PDB file of C-alpha atoms in Angstrom:
ATOM      1  CA  UNK A  53     130.709 232.591  91.514  1.00 54.00           C
ATOM      2  CA  UNK A  54     128.352 234.550  93.721  1.00 69.00           C
ATOM      3  CA  UNK A  55     126.804 235.195  97.064  1.00 85.00           C
ATOM      4  CA  UNK A  56     123.120 234.124  97.321  1.00 84.00           C
ATOM      5  CA  UNK A  57     120.688 237.028  97.479  1.00 91.00           C
ATOM      6  CA  UNK A  58     123.364 239.698  98.169  1.00 94.00           C
ATOM      7  CA  UNK A  59     122.501 241.726  95.035  1.00 95.00           C
ATOM      8  CA  UNK A  60     118.745 241.684  96.029  1.00 95.00           C
ATOM      9  CA  UNK A  61     119.581 242.791  99.570  1.00 96.00           C
ATOM     10  CA  UNK A  62     121.813 245.633  98.431  1.00 97.00           C
ATOM     11  CA  UNK A  63     119.264 246.870  95.763  1.00 96.00           C
ATOM     12  CA  UNK A  64     116.537 246.878  98.379  1.00 96.00           C
ATOM     13  CA  UNK A  65     118.579 248.580 101.172  1.00 97.00           C
ATOM     14  CA  UNK A  66     120.679 251.126  99.220  1.00 97.00           C
ATOM     15  CA  UNK A  67     119.688 254.310  97.267  1.00 97.00           C
ATOM     16  CA  UNK A  68     120.554 255.244  93.759  1.00 96.00           C
ATOM     17  CA  UNK A  69     123.379 257.299  95.248  1.00 97.00           C
ATOM     18  CA  UNK A  70     125.170 254.119  96.105  1.00 98.00           C
ATOM     19  CA  UNK A  71     123.923 251.878  93.335  1.00 98.00           C
ATOM     20  CA  UNK A  72     123.239 253.758  90.038  1.00 98.00           C
ATOM     21  CA  UNK A  73     122.636 252.865  86.407  1.00 97.00           C
ATOM     22  CA  UNK A  74     125.031 254.823  84.243  1.00 98.00           C
ATOM     23  CA  UNK A  75     125.752 255.138  80.551  1.00 98.00           C
ATOM     24  CA  UNK A  76     129.080 253.871  79.150  1.00 98.00           C
ATOM     25  CA  UNK A  77     129.711 257.471  78.179  1.00 97.00           C
ATOM     26  CA  UNK A  78     130.496 258.162  81.898  1.00 97.00           C
ATOM     27  CA  UNK A  79     133.353 255.724  81.816  1.00 98.00           C
ATOM     28  CA  UNK A  80     135.211 257.659  78.957  1.00 97.00           C
ATOM     29  CA  UNK A  81     138.959 257.920  79.807  1.00 96.00           C
ATOM     30  CA  UNK A  82     138.746 255.576  82.794  1.00 97.00           C
ATOM     31  CA  UNK A  83     140.793 252.410  83.307  1.00 96.00           C
ATOM     32  CA  UNK A  84     138.528 249.420  83.875  1.00 98.00           C
ATOM     33  CA  UNK A  85     139.770 245.997  84.934  1.00 98.00           C
ATOM     34  CA  UNK A  86     137.615 243.127  83.581  1.00 98.00           C
ATOM     35  CA  UNK A  87     137.042 239.625  84.853  1.00 97.00           C
ATOM     36  CA  UNK A  88     136.919 238.315  81.304  1.00 97.00           C
ATOM     37  CA  UNK A  89     136.028 234.618  81.934  1.00 94.00           C
ATOM     38  CA  UNK A  90     132.571 235.604  83.021  1.00 92.00           C
ATOM     39  CA  UNK A  91     131.905 237.226  79.748  1.00 95.00           C
ATOM     40  CA  UNK A  92     133.424 234.496  77.693  1.00 95.00           C
ATOM     41  CA  UNK A  93     130.939 232.128  79.221  1.00 91.00           C
ATOM     42  CA  UNK A  94     128.002 234.476  78.657  1.00 91.00           C
ATOM     43  CA  UNK A  95     128.989 234.780  74.975  1.00 93.00           C
ATOM     44  CA  UNK A  96     129.333 230.957  74.665  1.00 91.00           C
ATOM     45  CA  UNK A  97     125.935 230.379  76.225  1.00 86.00           C
ATOM     46  CA  UNK A  98     124.230 232.775  73.854  1.00 83.00           C
ATOM     47  CA  UNK A  99     125.758 230.892  70.945  1.00 82.00           C
ATOM     48  CA  UNK A 100     127.203 233.934  69.224  1.00 87.00           C
ATOM     49  CA  UNK A 101     130.521 233.974  70.879  1.00 92.00           C
ATOM     50  CA  UNK A 102     132.703 235.843  68.392  1.00 94.00           C
ATOM     51  CA  UNK A 103     129.924 238.296  67.461  1.00 94.00           C
ATOM     52  CA  UNK A 104     129.464 239.270  71.073  1.00 95.00           C
ATOM     53  CA  UNK A 105     133.172 239.432  71.788  1.00 97.00           C
ATOM     54  CA  UNK A 106     133.725 241.781  68.829  1.00 97.00           C
ATOM     55  CA  UNK A 107     130.902 244.051  70.004  1.00 96.00           C
ATOM     56  CA  UNK A 108     132.013 243.850  73.507  1.00 98.00           C
ATOM     57  CA  UNK A 109     135.532 244.959  72.763  1.00 98.00           C
ATOM     58  CA  UNK A 110     134.287 247.525  70.276  1.00 97.00           C
ATOM     59  CA  UNK A 111     132.342 249.263  73.014  1.00 98.00           C
ATOM     60  CA  UNK A 112     135.599 249.893  74.954  1.00 98.00           C
ATOM     61  CA  UNK A 113     137.183 251.360  71.782  1.00 97.00           C
ATOM     62  CA  UNK A 114     134.192 253.458  70.847  1.00 97.00           C
ATOM     63  CA  UNK A 115     133.744 255.009  74.296  1.00 98.00           C
ATOM     64  CA  UNK A 116     137.474 255.415  74.853  1.00 97.00           C
ATOM     65  CA  UNK A 117     137.501 253.229  77.873  1.00 98.00           C
ATOM     66  CA  UNK A 118     140.913 251.576  78.691  1.00 96.00           C
ATOM     67  CA  UNK A 119     140.258 247.953  79.720  1.00 97.00           C
ATOM     68  CA  UNK A 120     142.634 245.610  81.359  1.00 97.00           C
ATOM     69  CA  UNK A 121     141.462 241.985  80.933  1.00 98.00           C
ATOM     70  CA  UNK A 122     142.292 239.373  83.628  1.00 98.00           C
ATOM     71  CA  UNK A 123     142.098 235.681  82.875  1.00 97.00           C
ATOM     72  CA  UNK A 124     141.763 233.093  85.598  1.00 92.00           C
ATOM     73  CA  UNK A 125     144.855 230.925  86.452  1.00 88.00           C
ATOM     74  CA  UNK A 126     145.042 227.829  88.577  1.00 80.00           C
ATOM     75  CA  UNK A 127     142.221 227.824  91.207  1.00 72.00           C
ATOM     76  CA  UNK A 128     143.328 227.498  94.820  1.00 65.00           C
ATOM     77  CA  UNK A 129     142.853 224.340  96.779  1.00 60.00           C
ATOM     78  CA  UNK A 130     139.985 225.748  98.670  1.00 61.00           C
ATOM     79  CA  UNK A 131     137.978 225.880  95.575  1.00 60.00           C
ATOM     80  CA  UNK A 132     138.677 222.352  94.218  1.00 52.00           C
ATOM     81  CA  UNK A 133     135.546 220.793  95.784  1.00 63.00           C
ATOM     82  CA  UNK A 134     133.165 223.288  94.214  1.00 62.00           C
ATOM     83  CA  UNK A 135     134.940 222.889  90.763  1.00 61.00           C
ATOM     84  CA  UNK A 136     134.618 219.180  90.994  1.00 68.00           C
ATOM     85  CA  UNK A 137     130.921 219.648  91.875  1.00 69.00           C
ATOM     86  CA  UNK A 138     130.285 221.904  88.934  1.00 65.00           C
ATOM     87  CA  UNK A 139     132.059 219.435  86.551  1.00 70.00           C
ATOM     88  CA  UNK A 140     129.670 216.752  87.716  1.00 72.00           C
ATOM     89  CA  UNK A 141     126.765 218.960  87.262  1.00 70.00           C
ATOM     90  CA  UNK A 142     127.867 219.621  83.597  1.00 71.00           C
ATOM     91  CA  UNK A 143     128.261 215.813  83.016  1.00 71.00           C
ATOM     92  CA  UNK A 144     124.623 215.189  84.471  1.00 71.00           C
ATOM     93  CA  UNK A 145     123.288 217.978  82.247  1.00 65.00           C
ATOM     94  CA  UNK A 146     125.041 216.401  79.217  1.00 72.00           C
ATOM     95  CA  UNK A 147     123.469 212.949  79.929  1.00 73.00           C
ATOM     96  CA  UNK A 148     119.918 214.557  80.476  1.00 69.00           C
ATOM     97  CA  UNK A 149     120.443 216.438  77.252  1.00 65.00           C
ATOM     98  CA  UNK A 150     121.296 213.283  75.263  1.00 69.00           C
ATOM     99  CA  UNK A 151     118.509 211.268  76.847  1.00 73.00           C
ATOM    100  CA  UNK A 152     115.936 213.831  76.003  1.00 71.00           C
ATOM    101  CA  UNK A 153     117.138 213.940  72.317  1.00 71.00           C
ATOM    102  CA  UNK A 154     117.054 210.119  72.018  1.00 68.00           C
ATOM    103  CA  UNK A 155     113.474 210.230  73.485  1.00 68.00           C
ATOM    104  CA  UNK A 156     112.504 212.661  70.894  1.00 68.00           C
ATOM    105  CA  UNK A 157     114.022 210.574  68.177  1.00 64.00           C
ATOM    106  CA  UNK A 158     112.515 207.294  69.262  1.00 60.00           C
ATOM    107  CA  UNK A 159     109.004 208.566  69.768  1.00 59.00           C
ATOM    108  CA  UNK A 160     109.130 210.914  66.785  1.00 55.00           C
ATOM    109  CA  UNK A 161     107.943 213.613  68.953  1.00 54.00           C
ATOM    110  CA  UNK A 162     107.752 217.119  67.748  1.00 58.00           C
ATOM    111  CA  UNK A 163     109.849 219.542  69.787  1.00 59.00           C
ATOM    112  CA  UNK A 164     107.269 221.607  71.602  1.00 63.00           C
ATOM    113  CA  UNK A 165     107.943 224.875  73.515  1.00 63.00           C
ATOM    114  CA  UNK A 166     108.455 222.989  76.877  1.00 71.00           C
ATOM    115  CA  UNK A 167     110.981 220.541  75.440  1.00 72.00           C
ATOM    116  CA  UNK A 168     112.771 223.204  73.532  1.00 71.00           C
ATOM    117  CA  UNK A 169     113.059 225.215  76.733  1.00 72.00           C
ATOM    118  CA  UNK A 170     114.298 222.136  78.566  1.00 73.00           C
ATOM    119  CA  UNK A 171     116.996 221.480  75.873  1.00 70.00           C
ATOM    120  CA  UNK A 172     118.083 225.114  76.058  1.00 70.00           C
ATOM    121  CA  UNK A 173     118.402 225.058  79.814  1.00 73.00           C
ATOM    122  CA  UNK A 174     120.396 221.789  79.707  1.00 70.00           C
ATOM    123  CA  UNK A 175     122.618 223.075  76.913  1.00 70.00           C
ATOM    124  CA  UNK A 176     123.522 226.181  78.952  1.00 72.00           C
ATOM    125  CA  UNK A 177     124.506 224.052  81.935  1.00 73.00           C
ATOM    126  CA  UNK A 178     126.712 221.946  79.671  1.00 67.00           C
ATOM    127  CA  UNK A 179     128.813 224.892  78.367  1.00 78.00           C
ATOM    128  CA  UNK A 180     132.461 224.692  79.106  1.00 78.00           C
ATOM    129  CA  UNK A 181     135.176 227.097  78.164  1.00 84.00           C
ATOM    130  CA  UNK A 182     137.985 225.500  76.115  1.00 90.00           C
ATOM    131  CA  UNK A 183     141.513 226.426  75.601  1.00 91.00           C
ATOM    132  CA  UNK A 184     140.651 227.641  71.945  1.00 93.00           C
ATOM    133  CA  UNK A 185     138.072 229.909  73.342  1.00 94.00           C
ATOM    134  CA  UNK A 186     140.624 231.532  75.518  1.00 95.00           C
ATOM    135  CA  UNK A 187     143.196 231.768  72.858  1.00 96.00           C
ATOM    136  CA  UNK A 188     140.825 233.329  70.374  1.00 96.00           C
ATOM    137  CA  UNK A 189     139.744 235.919  73.004  1.00 97.00           C
ATOM    138  CA  UNK A 190     143.438 236.859  73.809  1.00 98.00           C
ATOM    139  CA  UNK A 191     144.176 237.224  70.217  1.00 97.00           C
ATOM    140  CA  UNK A 192     141.127 239.489  69.551  1.00 97.00           C
ATOM    141  CA  UNK A 193     142.036 241.571  72.742  1.00 98.00           C
ATOM    142  CA  UNK A 194     145.597 242.047  71.302  1.00 96.00           C
ATOM    143  CA  UNK A 195     144.345 243.024  67.870  1.00 96.00           C
ATOM    144  CA  UNK A 196     142.080 245.736  69.495  1.00 97.00           C
ATOM    145  CA  UNK A 197     145.273 247.067  71.117  1.00 96.00           C
ATOM    146  CA  UNK A 198     144.146 246.211  74.591  1.00 96.00           C
ATOM    147  CA  UNK A 199     146.034 244.581  77.510  1.00 95.00           C
ATOM    148  CA  UNK A 200     145.416 241.371  79.288  1.00 95.00           C
ATOM    149  CA  UNK A 201     147.108 239.352  82.100  1.00 95.00           C
ATOM    150  CA  UNK A 202     147.027 235.782  83.253  1.00 94.00           C
ATOM    151  CA  UNK A 203     146.375 235.592  86.895  1.00 92.00           C
ATOM    152  CA  UNK A 204     148.459 232.996  88.986  1.00 90.00           C
ATOM    153  CA  UNK A 205     145.195 232.081  90.768  1.00 87.00           C
ATOM    154  CA  UNK A 206     141.678 233.609  90.718  1.00 89.00           C
ATOM    155  CA  UNK A 207     141.135 236.502  88.379  1.00 93.00           C
ATOM    156  CA  UNK A 208     138.780 238.209  90.916  1.00 92.00           C
ATOM    157  CA  UNK A 209     141.512 238.877  93.492  1.00 92.00           C
ATOM    158  CA  UNK A 210     143.703 240.517  90.822  1.00 95.00           C
ATOM    159  CA  UNK A 211     140.796 242.645  89.635  1.00 96.00           C
ATOM    160  CA  UNK A 212     140.174 243.696  93.197  1.00 95.00           C
ATOM    161  CA  UNK A 213     143.881 244.532  93.761  1.00 95.00           C
ATOM    162  CA  UNK A 214     143.987 246.651  90.593  1.00 95.00           C
ATOM    163  CA  UNK A 215     141.128 248.857  91.906  1.00 96.00           C
ATOM    164  CA  UNK A 216     142.231 248.946  95.624  1.00 94.00           C
ATOM    165  CA  UNK A 217     145.698 250.152  94.422  1.00 93.00           C
ATOM    166  CA  UNK A 218     144.567 252.705  91.983  1.00 93.00           C
ATOM    167  CA  UNK A 219     145.594 250.880  88.898  1.00 94.00           C
ATOM    168  CA  UNK A 220     142.008 250.774  87.684  1.00 96.00           C
ATOM    169  CA  UNK A 221     138.946 252.885  88.490  1.00 98.00           C
ATOM    170  CA  UNK A 222     136.544 250.028  88.754  1.00 98.00           C
ATOM    171  CA  UNK A 223     136.135 246.407  88.070  1.00 98.00           C
ATOM    172  CA  UNK A 224     133.623 245.046  85.447  1.00 98.00           C
ATOM    173  CA  UNK A 225     132.250 241.670  86.539  1.00 96.00           C
ATOM    174  CA  UNK A 226     129.017 239.961  87.550  1.00 93.00           C
ATOM    175  CA  UNK A 227     130.648 238.103  90.259  1.00 90.00           C
ATOM    176  CA  UNK A 228     129.418 239.225  93.694  1.00 91.00           C
ATOM    177  CA  UNK A 229     132.538 237.867  95.326  1.00 90.00           C
ATOM    178  CA  UNK A 230     134.173 241.199  94.410  1.00 93.00           C
ATOM    179  CA  UNK A 231     132.577 242.808  97.389  1.00 94.00           C
ATOM    180  CA  UNK A 232     134.203 240.424  99.725  1.00 93.00           C
ATOM    181  CA  UNK A 233     137.601 241.864  98.647  1.00 93.00           C
ATOM    182  CA  UNK A 234     136.424 245.317  99.587  1.00 94.00           C
ATOM    183  CA  UNK A 235     136.713 246.433  95.964  1.00 95.00           C
ATOM    184  CA  UNK A 236     135.872 250.231  95.950  1.00 96.00           C
ATOM    185  CA  UNK A 237     133.863 250.354  92.781  1.00 98.00           C
ATOM    186  CA  UNK A 238     132.134 247.450  90.981  1.00 98.00           C
ATOM    187  CA  UNK A 239     130.456 247.571  87.585  1.00 98.00           C
ATOM    188  CA  UNK A 240     127.766 244.952  86.901  1.00 97.00           C
ATOM    189  CA  UNK A 241     124.816 244.209  84.641  1.00 95.00           C
ATOM    190  CA  UNK A 242     126.397 245.317  81.323  1.00 97.00           C
ATOM    191  CA  UNK A 243     123.820 245.813  78.725  1.00 96.00           C
ATOM    192  CA  UNK A 244     125.587 245.953  75.345  1.00 96.00           C
ATOM    193  CA  UNK A 245     122.331 246.988  73.510  1.00 95.00           C
ATOM    194  CA  UNK A 246     121.432 249.796  75.937  1.00 96.00           C
ATOM    195  CA  UNK A 247     125.121 250.638  76.380  1.00 97.00           C
ATOM    196  CA  UNK A 248     124.699 251.023  80.080  1.00 98.00           C
ATOM    197  CA  UNK A 249     125.923 249.437  83.300  1.00 98.00           C
ATOM    198  CA  UNK A 250     125.143 249.464  87.014  1.00 98.00           C
ATOM    199  CA  UNK A 251     127.764 251.072  89.249  1.00 98.00           C
ATOM    200  CA  UNK A 252     128.084 249.989  92.825  1.00 98.00           C
ATOM    201  CA  UNK A 253     130.016 252.471  94.994  1.00 98.00           C
ATOM    202  CA  UNK A 254     131.214 250.363  97.974  1.00 97.00           C
ATOM    203  CA  UNK A 255     132.031 253.241 100.200  1.00 97.00           C
ATOM    204  CA  UNK A 256     128.509 254.697  99.860  1.00 98.00           C
ATOM    205  CA  UNK A 257     127.001 251.289 100.226  1.00 98.00           C
ATOM    206  CA  UNK A 258     128.816 250.823 103.562  1.00 98.00           C
ATOM    207  CA  UNK A 259     127.635 254.240 104.724  1.00 97.00           C
ATOM    208  CA  UNK A 260     123.982 253.486 103.891  1.00 98.00           C
ATOM    209  CA  UNK A 261     124.273 249.944 105.528  1.00 97.00           C
ATOM    210  CA  UNK A 262     125.939 251.702 108.583  1.00 96.00           C
ATOM    211  CA  UNK A 263     128.803 249.250 108.836  1.00 96.00           C
ATOM    212  CA  UNK A 264     132.540 249.278 108.085  1.00 95.00           C
ATOM    213  CA  UNK A 265     133.770 247.165 105.161  1.00 95.00           C
ATOM    214  CA  UNK A 266     135.523 244.553 107.313  1.00 93.00           C
ATOM    215  CA  UNK A 267     132.340 243.921 109.239  1.00 94.00           C
ATOM    216  CA  UNK A 268     130.442 243.738 105.904  1.00 96.00           C
ATOM    217  CA  UNK A 269     132.901 241.040 104.789  1.00 94.00           C
ATOM    218  CA  UNK A 270     132.463 238.986 108.003  1.00 92.00           C
ATOM    219  CA  UNK A 271     128.584 239.278 107.667  1.00 93.00           C
ATOM    220  CA  UNK A 272     128.403 238.367 104.038  1.00 92.00           C
ATOM    221  CA  UNK A 273     130.859 235.376 104.336  1.00 90.00           C
ATOM    222  CA  UNK A 274     128.454 233.685 106.743  1.00 90.00           C
ATOM    223  CA  UNK A 275     125.813 233.313 103.838  1.00 90.00           C
ATOM    224  CA  UNK A 276     128.281 231.258 101.855  1.00 83.00           C
ATOM    225  CA  UNK A 277     130.634 231.656  98.827  1.00 78.00           C
ATOM    226  CA  UNK A 278     132.643 229.465  96.502  1.00 72.00           C
ATOM    227  CA  UNK A 279     135.128 228.826  99.382  1.00 74.00           C
ATOM    228  CA  UNK A 280     132.644 228.258 102.181  1.00 70.00           C
ATOM    229  CA  UNK A 281     129.309 226.571 101.770  1.00 67.00           C
ATOM    230  CA  UNK A 282     128.665 224.654 105.157  1.00 69.00           C
ATOM    231  CA  UNK A 283     126.406 225.896 108.009  1.00 65.00           C
ATOM    232  CA  UNK A 284     125.545 229.011 106.191  1.00 81.00           C
ATOM    233  CA  UNK A 285     122.846 231.651 107.285  1.00 89.00           C
ATOM    234  CA  UNK A 286     120.310 233.503 105.106  1.00 91.00           C
ATOM    235  CA  UNK A 287     121.377 236.910 104.079  1.00 93.00           C
ATOM    236  CA  UNK A 288     118.392 238.527 105.821  1.00 94.00           C
ATOM    237  CA  UNK A 289     118.988 236.697 109.104  1.00 94.00           C
ATOM    238  CA  UNK A 290     122.723 237.378 109.256  1.00 94.00           C
ATOM    239  CA  UNK A 291     122.217 241.113 108.771  1.00 96.00           C
ATOM    240  CA  UNK A 292     119.580 241.118 111.498  1.00 95.00           C
ATOM    241  CA  UNK A 293     122.169 239.356 113.871  1.00 94.00           C
ATOM    242  CA  UNK A 294     124.705 241.987 112.884  1.00 95.00           C
ATOM    243  CA  UNK A 295     122.401 244.898 113.733  1.00 95.00           C
ATOM    244  CA  UNK A 296     121.331 243.248 117.062  1.00 94.00           C
ATOM    245  CA  UNK A 297     124.970 242.860 117.813  1.00 94.00           C
ATOM    246  CA  UNK A 298     125.626 246.564 117.146  1.00 93.00           C
ATOM    247  CA  UNK A 299     122.647 247.542 119.323  1.00 91.00           C
ATOM    248  CA  UNK A 300     124.110 245.648 122.122  1.00 87.00           C
ATOM    249  CA  UNK A 301     127.044 248.106 121.989  1.00 78.00           C
ATOM    250  CA  UNK A 302     129.596 245.808 123.634  1.00 81.00           C
ATOM    251  CA  UNK A 303     133.241 245.440 123.152  1.00 84.00           C
ATOM    252  CA  UNK A 304     133.190 242.098 121.536  1.00 88.00           C
ATOM    253  CA  UNK A 305     133.913 240.700 117.966  1.00 88.00           C
ATOM    254  CA  UNK A 306     130.898 239.890 115.890  1.00 90.00           C
ATOM    255  CA  UNK A 307     131.783 236.195 115.592  1.00 88.00           C
ATOM    256  CA  UNK A 308     132.362 235.935 119.306  1.00 89.00           C
ATOM    257  CA  UNK A 309     128.928 237.531 119.916  1.00 92.00           C
ATOM    258  CA  UNK A 310     127.369 234.942 117.524  1.00 90.00           C
ATOM    259  CA  UNK A 311     128.888 232.146 119.380  1.00 89.00           C
ATOM    260  CA  UNK A 312     127.873 233.418 122.925  1.00 90.00           C
ATOM    261  CA  UNK A 313     124.369 234.802 121.947  1.00 90.00           C
ATOM    262  CA  UNK A 314     123.194 232.735 118.938  1.00 89.00           C
ATOM    263  CA  UNK A 315     125.199 229.545 119.468  1.00 88.00           C
ATOM    264  CA  UNK A 316     126.799 229.904 115.976  1.00 86.00           C
ATOM    265  CA  UNK A 317     130.364 228.816 116.106  1.00 81.00           C
ATOM    266  CA  UNK A 318     132.939 229.778 113.479  1.00 81.00           C
ATOM    267  CA  UNK A 319     135.684 227.232 112.757  1.00 78.00           C
ATOM    268  CA  UNK A 320     139.279 227.918 111.945  1.00 78.00           C
ATOM    269  CA  UNK A 321     138.886 227.202 108.139  1.00 77.00           C
ATOM    270  CA  UNK A 322     136.381 230.135 108.033  1.00 81.00           C
ATOM    271  CA  UNK A 323     138.840 232.578 109.504  1.00 82.00           C
ATOM    272  CA  UNK A 324     141.442 231.600 106.876  1.00 84.00           C
ATOM    273  CA  UNK A 325     138.930 232.423 104.130  1.00 85.00           C
ATOM    274  CA  UNK A 326     138.235 235.813 105.811  1.00 87.00           C
ATOM    275  CA  UNK A 327     141.952 236.489 105.845  1.00 87.00           C
ATOM    276  CA  UNK A 328     142.236 235.414 102.193  1.00 85.00           C
ATOM    277  CA  UNK A 329     139.742 238.119 101.187  1.00 88.00           C
ATOM    278  CA  UNK A 330     140.942 240.877 103.338  1.00 88.00           C
ATOM    279  CA  UNK A 331     144.744 240.636 102.955  1.00 87.00           C
ATOM    280  CA  UNK A 332     145.270 240.755  99.154  1.00 84.00           C
ATOM    281  CA  UNK A 333     147.283 244.105  99.466  1.00 80.00           C
ATOM    282  CA  UNK A 334     149.922 242.107 101.407  1.00 79.00           C
ATOM    283  CA  UNK A 335     150.141 239.266  98.816  1.00 82.00           C
ATOM    284  CA  UNK A 336     153.698 239.561  97.376  1.00 77.00           C
ATOM    285  CA  UNK A 337     152.776 237.834  94.074  1.00 80.00           C
ATOM    286  CA  UNK A 338     150.192 240.593  93.362  1.00 85.00           C
ATOM    287  CA  UNK A 339     152.807 243.392  93.749  1.00 84.00           C
ATOM    288  CA  UNK A 340     154.106 242.571  90.380  1.00 82.00           C
ATOM    289  CA  UNK A 341     151.229 244.246  88.655  1.00 84.00           C
ATOM    290  CA  UNK A 342     152.181 247.572  90.202  1.00 81.00           C
ATOM    291  CA  UNK A 343     155.189 248.068  87.853  1.00 76.00           C
ATOM    292  CA  UNK A 344     154.042 245.649  85.185  1.00 69.00           C
ATOM    293  CA  UNK A 345     151.180 247.660  84.047  1.00 64.00           C
ATOM    294  CA  UNK A 346     153.035 250.947  84.201  1.00 64.00           C
ATOM    295  CA  UNK A 347     155.570 249.540  81.759  1.00 60.00           C
ATOM    296  CA  UNK A 348     152.890 248.505  79.146  1.00 66.00           C
ATOM    297  CA  UNK A 349     153.538 250.020  75.853  1.00 70.00           C
ATOM    298  CA  UNK A 350     150.685 251.551  73.849  1.00 76.00           C
ATOM    299  CA  UNK A 351     149.444 248.943  71.289  1.00 83.00           C
ATOM    300  CA  UNK A 352     147.914 249.751  67.912  1.00 89.00           C
ATOM    301  CA  UNK A 353     144.356 248.914  66.698  1.00 92.00           C
ATOM    302  CA  UNK A 354     144.690 246.416  63.813  1.00 93.00           C
ATOM    303  CA  UNK A 355     141.417 246.589  61.966  1.00 92.00           C
ATOM    304  CA  UNK A 356     142.599 244.759  58.864  1.00 92.00           C
ATOM    305  CA  UNK A 357     143.759 241.656  61.056  1.00 94.00           C
ATOM    306  CA  UNK A 358     140.475 241.824  62.954  1.00 94.00           C
ATOM    307  CA  UNK A 359     138.600 241.490  59.692  1.00 93.00           C
ATOM    308  CA  UNK A 360     140.623 238.504  58.683  1.00 92.00           C
ATOM    309  CA  UNK A 361     139.885 236.842  61.950  1.00 93.00           C
ATOM    310  CA  UNK A 362     136.248 237.562  61.703  1.00 94.00           C
ATOM    311  CA  UNK A 363     135.819 236.377  58.098  1.00 92.00           C
ATOM    312  CA  UNK A 364     136.447 232.773  59.354  1.00 89.00           C
ATOM    313  CA  UNK A 365     133.366 233.179  61.625  1.00 88.00           C
ATOM    314  CA  UNK A 366     131.168 234.300  58.622  1.00 86.00           C
ATOM    315  CA  UNK A 367     131.441 238.023  59.064  1.00 89.00           C
ATOM    316  CA  UNK A 368     130.703 239.955  55.859  1.00 84.00           C
ATOM    317  CA  UNK A 369     132.346 243.405  55.311  1.00 82.00           C
ATOM    318  CA  UNK A 370     131.260 245.705  52.584  1.00 75.00           C
TER     319      UNK A 370
END
């Protein structure tokens, strides 16, 4: 779901030419591919799922932005362990939440601010996306006249493919893994109230970091991700190693240099993960989107049906 401390490192070491806050108005007329699962989780955690979803989709319509929503498919085997771990963490949070409620009930304890905060934190950790949530989201997307696709695997690689191949201008996500795919433009930190986002221009970021994108991916992978979490290195240290490697100015791969100079060995599984992130343009199963999206017919905006759907959630229309 993310790369620890990468965002802080980029914000500290890049100028506002590479990473800039922009209004949604600047995205008018542009096609933006969206890793939608991240936002479904956010809306569920906030406890106002349908209200947030309606406002979220409404922003695309109002600012004349063409979104393409990508839903996660079946996760690859490399991610099964971390998914199992997250499921266990949710179960533990549920047990802690129930135990705290029982304690309050038994002791007739008033819910003070600290207890309320603890309950809120545990509740957020318990949240799971259900099939009904996905179905409702897809239905609302269709009623807005927007397009969505179900990925065969992870949504983020499909999102990156769309941007890398010019099918979309940028990807809207809060997943830092998008940079591992070399996605040219990444949009993060959407504020629906302020109606602004933060735009990351990957080419400009690489220029300011003085490194090619493939080296950047090699460096960042060493800090760990959803597919690799063993023998990781801190973000600050791994970049220090890289710049020392460049100063040595020798004809040697960075990983080989790490092995010879820092006694850091890279196993075969790590190389496979690197290839997974850097070879998505060659994946045949992703080529289907090239023609599929071109053939999409323009869909109509169905406000009357949207209202019918929202009435179930207690919306009032005057």
